[in-house]
Amino acid sequence: QKEVEQDPGPLSVPEGAIVSLNCTYSNSAFQYFMWYRQYSRKGPELLMYTYSSGNKEDGRFTAQVDKSSKYISLFIRDSQPSDSATYLCAMKGGGADGLTFGKGTHLIIQP
Amino acid sequence: DAGVTQSPTHLIKTRGQHVTLRCSPISGHKSVSWYQQVLGQGPQFIFQYYEKEERGRGNFPDRFSARQFPNYSSELNVNALLLGDSALYLCASSPDRRWREQYFGPGTRLTVT
């Protein structure tokens, strides 16, 4: 079992829909949780990071962490075609360990 | 402000050769991390440096090495290249040694033939 599980998709939704992206993890040592967006053949772009369980909102994006269930989510409201990309969840513990990534979910927003 | 820069953009090497990849962090950032991203997978952690010292290492063979210079730029070296080393190599910079916020560069695409 991988430390971080993420459905690779593709996930296709119509423009304007609410998108829900999810990851599960097995390592209880993970404390910090991030979401990255990666366009084809580009480097990942940091969207949000969270520390505690609960919700964090930034514009059209909401990140949700449930440590008891080892489950994190990213919601995108009013989705746009420009949101079409691969979304990577990442997490780390409190020390000098690097980020552990999911495989990424390929999201397609249909105009 | 300029983001993380990496060079070269693309590179083609032959099995058994050596390669050096370069990274300049965001101005003011003292930490650099290296990741390998194989097609269809998430990035995998290789090394982490802060103030020119190695602070973390992922599960990669000794053929992989890195260093950080006084100006906080960094090099990743890979010896005895294998076909399986073909990947996008990403550099990320962080403002501090908590490494919670990591900002990635565009990557170097390495092809080993």
Tab-separated table of C-alpha atoms in Angstrom:
chain	number	residue	atom	x	y	z
A	1	GLN	CA	0.000	0.000	0.000
A	2	LYS	CA	1.357	3.390	-1.005
A	3	GLU	CA	1.639	6.059	1.685
A	4	VAL	CA	-0.580	8.436	-0.303
A	5	GLU	CA	-3.408	7.278	-2.544
A	6	GLN	CA	-4.949	9.543	-5.177
A	7	ASP	CA	-7.286	8.590	-8.027
A	8	PRO	CA	-5.487	9.473	-11.282
A	9	GLY	CA	-8.732	10.125	-13.189
A	10	PRO	CA	-9.305	11.627	-15.651
A	11	LEU	CA	-12.098	13.582	-13.987
A	12	SER	CA	-14.201	15.507	-16.499
A	13	VAL	CA	-16.773	18.097	-15.366
A	14	PRO	CA	-18.674	20.944	-17.082
A	15	GLU	CA	-17.600	24.556	-16.644
A	16	GLY	CA	-19.072	26.142	-13.516
A	17	ALA	CA	-19.353	22.872	-11.579
A	18	ILE	CA	-17.915	22.294	-8.117
A	19	VAL	CA	-14.942	19.944	-8.289
A	20	SER	CA	-13.946	17.632	-5.451
A	21	LEU	CA	-10.453	16.118	-5.401
A	22	ASN	CA	-9.344	13.707	-2.684
A	23	CYS	CA	-6.401	11.852	-1.193
A	24	THR	CA	-6.065	9.262	1.541
A	25	TYR	CA	-2.899	8.536	3.457
A	26	SER	CA	-1.609	5.904	5.860
A	27	ASN	CA	1.280	7.609	7.699
A	28	SER	CA	0.092	9.131	10.990
A	29	ALA	CA	3.295	11.213	11.148
A	30	PHE	CA	2.083	13.502	8.351
A	31	GLN	CA	1.280	16.932	9.801
A	32	TYR	CA	1.293	19.312	6.840
A	33	PHE	CA	-0.858	18.932	3.756
A	34	MET	CA	-0.489	20.705	0.426
A	35	TRP	CA	-2.205	20.903	-2.909
A	36	TYR	CA	-0.297	21.610	-6.096
A	37	ARG	CA	-1.512	22.264	-9.637
A	38	GLN	CA	0.640	21.084	-12.523
A	39	TYR	CA	0.069	22.000	-16.141
A	40	SER	CA	1.469	19.712	-18.816
A	41	ARG	CA	5.279	19.746	-18.949
A	42	LYS	CA	5.523	22.441	-16.224
A	43	GLY	CA	6.591	22.419	-12.589
A	44	PRO	CA	3.975	22.048	-9.814
A	45	GLU	CA	2.436	25.287	-8.500
A	46	LEU	CA	1.600	25.519	-4.790
A	47	LEU	CA	-2.121	26.257	-4.330
A	48	MET	CA	-2.627	25.810	-0.599
A	49	TYR	CA	-1.137	24.241	2.476
A	50	THR	CA	-2.831	23.385	5.758
A	51	TYR	CA	-1.704	22.134	9.125
A	52	SER	CA	-4.630	21.205	11.301
A	53	SER	CA	-7.871	19.367	10.664
A	54	GLY	CA	-10.618	21.589	9.314
A	55	ASN	CA	-11.144	23.869	6.346
A	56	LYS	CA	-9.009	26.558	4.736
A	57	GLU	CA	-10.369	28.784	2.005
A	58	ASP	CA	-8.546	30.859	-0.632
A	59	GLY	CA	-10.676	32.376	-3.349
A	60	ARG	CA	-12.397	29.598	-5.300
A	61	PHE	CA	-10.354	26.914	-3.521
A	62	THR	CA	-11.141	25.190	-0.215
A	63	ALA	CA	-8.813	22.628	1.365
A	64	GLN	CA	-10.202	20.215	3.934
A	65	VAL	CA	-8.251	17.913	6.251
A	66	ASP	CA	-9.684	15.089	8.377
A	67	LYS	CA	-6.768	13.617	10.319
A	68	SER	CA	-8.959	11.089	12.136
A	69	SER	CA	-9.911	9.539	8.787
A	70	LYS	CA	-6.538	10.298	7.119
A	71	TYR	CA	-8.417	11.998	4.290
A	72	ILE	CA	-7.828	15.346	2.583
A	73	SER	CA	-9.859	17.160	-0.060
A	74	LEU	CA	-9.628	20.136	-2.369
A	75	PHE	CA	-12.810	21.797	-3.614
A	76	ILE	CA	-12.844	24.133	-6.600
A	77	ARG	CA	-15.915	26.344	-6.998
A	78	ASP	CA	-17.077	27.877	-10.277
A	79	SER	CA	-14.598	25.750	-12.225
A	80	GLN	CA	-13.075	27.270	-15.369
A	81	PRO	CA	-11.453	25.645	-18.431
A	82	SER	CA	-8.159	27.178	-17.239
A	83	ASP	CA	-8.428	24.927	-14.149
A	84	SER	CA	-7.800	21.919	-16.411
A	85	ALA	CA	-4.544	20.440	-15.102
A	86	THR	CA	-3.183	17.676	-12.897
A	87	TYR	CA	-3.773	18.252	-9.182
A	88	LEU	CA	-1.249	16.732	-6.793
A	89	CYS	CA	-1.738	16.294	-3.082
A	90	ALA	CA	1.426	16.299	-0.959
A	91	MET	CA	2.158	15.890	2.712
A	92	LYS	CA	5.036	15.845	5.174
A	93	GLY	CA	5.868	15.205	8.783
A	94	GLY	CA	7.438	17.696	11.162
A	95	GLY	CA	11.093	16.959	10.466
A	96	ALA	CA	13.439	17.339	7.528
A	97	ASP	CA	11.651	14.749	5.422
A	98	GLY	CA	10.664	15.774	1.937
A	99	LEU	CA	7.172	15.983	0.543
A	100	THR	CA	5.347	12.733	-0.212
A	101	PHE	CA	3.088	13.145	-3.230
A	102	GLY	CA	0.072	11.342	-4.587
A	103	LYS	CA	0.049	10.300	-8.247
A	104	GLY	CA	-2.062	13.317	-9.205
A	105	THR	CA	-5.608	13.614	-10.585
A	106	HIS	CA	-6.008	14.753	-14.178
A	107	LEU	CA	-8.886	17.261	-14.214
A	108	ILE	CA	-10.670	18.370	-17.390
A	109	ILE	CA	-13.136	21.275	-17.317
A	110	GLN	CA	-15.378	21.163	-20.377
A	111	PRO	CA	-16.419	24.603	-21.778
B	1	ASP	CA	10.512	38.629	-8.306
B	2	ALA	CA	11.918	35.758	-10.337
B	3	GLY	CA	10.807	32.300	-9.345
B	4	VAL	CA	12.945	29.188	-9.130
B	5	THR	CA	15.100	28.779	-12.213
B	6	GLN	CA	16.580	25.533	-13.521
B	7	SER	CA	19.013	24.714	-16.292
B	8	PRO	CA	19.156	23.169	-18.752
B	9	THR	CA	15.525	22.805	-19.853
B	10	HIS	CA	16.094	19.569	-21.722
B	11	LEU	CA	18.960	17.125	-21.801
B	12	ILE	CA	19.662	13.906	-23.687
B	13	LYS	CA	22.345	11.575	-22.349
B	14	THR	CA	23.563	8.053	-23.027
B	15	ARG	CA	23.554	5.205	-20.514
B	16	GLY	CA	26.645	5.273	-18.297
B	17	GLN	CA	27.221	9.020	-18.687
B	18	HIS	CA	27.184	11.633	-15.958
B	19	VAL	CA	24.832	14.641	-15.735
B	20	THR	CA	24.761	17.873	-13.713
B	21	LEU	CA	21.541	19.823	-13.227
B	22	ARG	CA	21.430	23.343	-11.798
B	23	CYS	CA	18.943	25.312	-9.738
B	24	SER	CA	18.680	28.867	-8.422
B	25	PRO	CA	16.162	29.422	-5.609
B	26	ILE	CA	13.828	32.348	-5.125
B	27	SER	CA	15.729	35.382	-3.854
B	28	GLY	CA	15.903	35.248	-0.044
B	29	HIS	CA	15.211	31.504	0.163
B	30	LYS	CA	17.956	29.484	1.814
B	31	SER	CA	16.607	25.983	1.242
B	32	VAL	CA	16.591	23.867	-1.910
B	33	SER	CA	15.034	20.443	-2.434
B	34	TRP	CA	15.306	18.084	-5.405
B	35	TYR	CA	12.607	15.749	-6.721
B	36	GLN	CA	12.340	13.221	-9.558
B	37	GLN	CA	9.045	12.954	-11.441
B	38	VAL	CA	8.564	9.987	-13.734
B	39	LEU	CA	5.790	10.319	-16.332
B	40	GLY	CA	2.392	9.620	-14.798
B	41	GLN	CA	3.648	9.726	-11.200
B	42	GLY	CA	3.934	12.339	-8.483
B	43	PRO	CA	7.366	13.809	-7.688
B	44	GLN	CA	9.631	11.701	-5.486
B	45	PHE	CA	11.942	13.320	-2.928
B	46	ILE	CA	15.693	13.055	-3.542
B	47	PHE	CA	17.540	15.643	-1.374
B	48	GLN	CA	16.953	18.644	0.832
B	49	TYR	CA	19.532	21.349	1.658
B	50	TYR	CA	19.474	24.266	4.042
B	51	GLU	CA	22.350	26.700	4.543
B	52	LYS	CA	24.635	24.529	2.375
B	53	GLU	CA	24.133	21.393	4.492
B	54	GLU	CA	22.220	18.257	3.554
B	55	ARG	CA	19.196	18.040	5.843
B	56	GLY	CA	17.260	15.194	4.274
B	57	ARG	CA	17.676	12.386	1.761
B	58	GLY	CA	15.139	10.206	0.006
B	59	ASN	CA	15.453	6.592	-1.068
B	60	PHE	CA	17.788	7.032	-4.034
B	61	PRO	CA	21.075	5.226	-4.792
B	62	ASP	CA	24.513	6.747	-4.177
B	63	ARG	CA	24.757	7.567	-7.878
B	64	PHE	CA	22.718	10.637	-6.958
B	65	SER	CA	24.499	13.469	-5.151
B	66	ALA	CA	23.941	17.163	-4.649
B	67	ARG	CA	25.428	20.256	-3.118
B	68	GLN	CA	24.414	23.796	-2.252
B	69	PHE	CA	26.651	26.790	-2.802
B	70	PRO	CA	27.191	29.934	-0.657
B	71	ASN	CA	24.729	31.850	-2.886
B	72	TYR	CA	22.136	29.083	-2.134
B	73	SER	CA	22.066	27.776	-5.699
B	74	SER	CA	22.354	24.018	-6.025
B	75	GLU	CA	23.562	21.231	-8.297
B	76	LEU	CA	22.206	17.698	-8.641
B	77	ASN	CA	24.661	15.157	-10.029
B	78	VAL	CA	23.777	11.720	-11.341
B	79	ASN	CA	26.526	9.236	-12.249
B	80	ALA	CA	26.369	6.073	-14.359
B	81	LEU	CA	23.019	6.981	-15.901
B	82	LEU	CA	20.422	4.254	-16.397
B	83	LEU	CA	17.432	4.255	-18.734
B	84	GLY	CA	15.229	4.453	-15.637
B	85	ASP	CA	16.729	7.826	-14.718
B	86	SER	CA	14.742	9.412	-17.555
B	87	ALA	CA	12.404	11.829	-15.813
B	88	LEU	CA	11.576	15.445	-15.030
B	89	TYR	CA	13.929	16.682	-12.304
B	90	LEU	CA	12.374	19.379	-10.176
B	91	CYS	CA	13.999	21.824	-7.822
B	92	ALA	CA	11.986	23.531	-5.078
B	93	SER	CA	12.952	26.394	-2.807
B	94	SER	CA	11.639	27.181	0.669
B	95	PRO	CA	11.910	30.325	2.769
B	96	ASP	CA	12.915	28.435	5.921
B	97	ARG	CA	13.920	25.073	7.336
B	98	ARG	CA	10.390	23.950	8.088
B	99	TRP	CA	9.921	23.224	4.359
B	100	ARG	CA	6.156	23.597	4.572
B	101	GLU	CA	6.012	25.926	1.592
B	102	GLN	CA	7.968	24.571	-1.344
B	103	TYR	CA	7.946	26.465	-4.633
B	104	PHE	CA	8.932	24.483	-7.670
B	105	GLY	CA	10.863	25.444	-10.758
B	106	PRO	CA	9.934	24.380	-14.300
B	107	GLY	CA	12.170	21.315	-14.142
B	108	THR	CA	14.833	19.752	-16.314
B	109	ARG	CA	13.633	16.965	-18.597
B	110	LEU	CA	16.333	14.287	-18.791
B	111	THR	CA	16.180	11.576	-21.423
B	112	VAL	CA	18.626	8.671	-21.171
B	113	THR	CA	19.065	6.588	-24.331
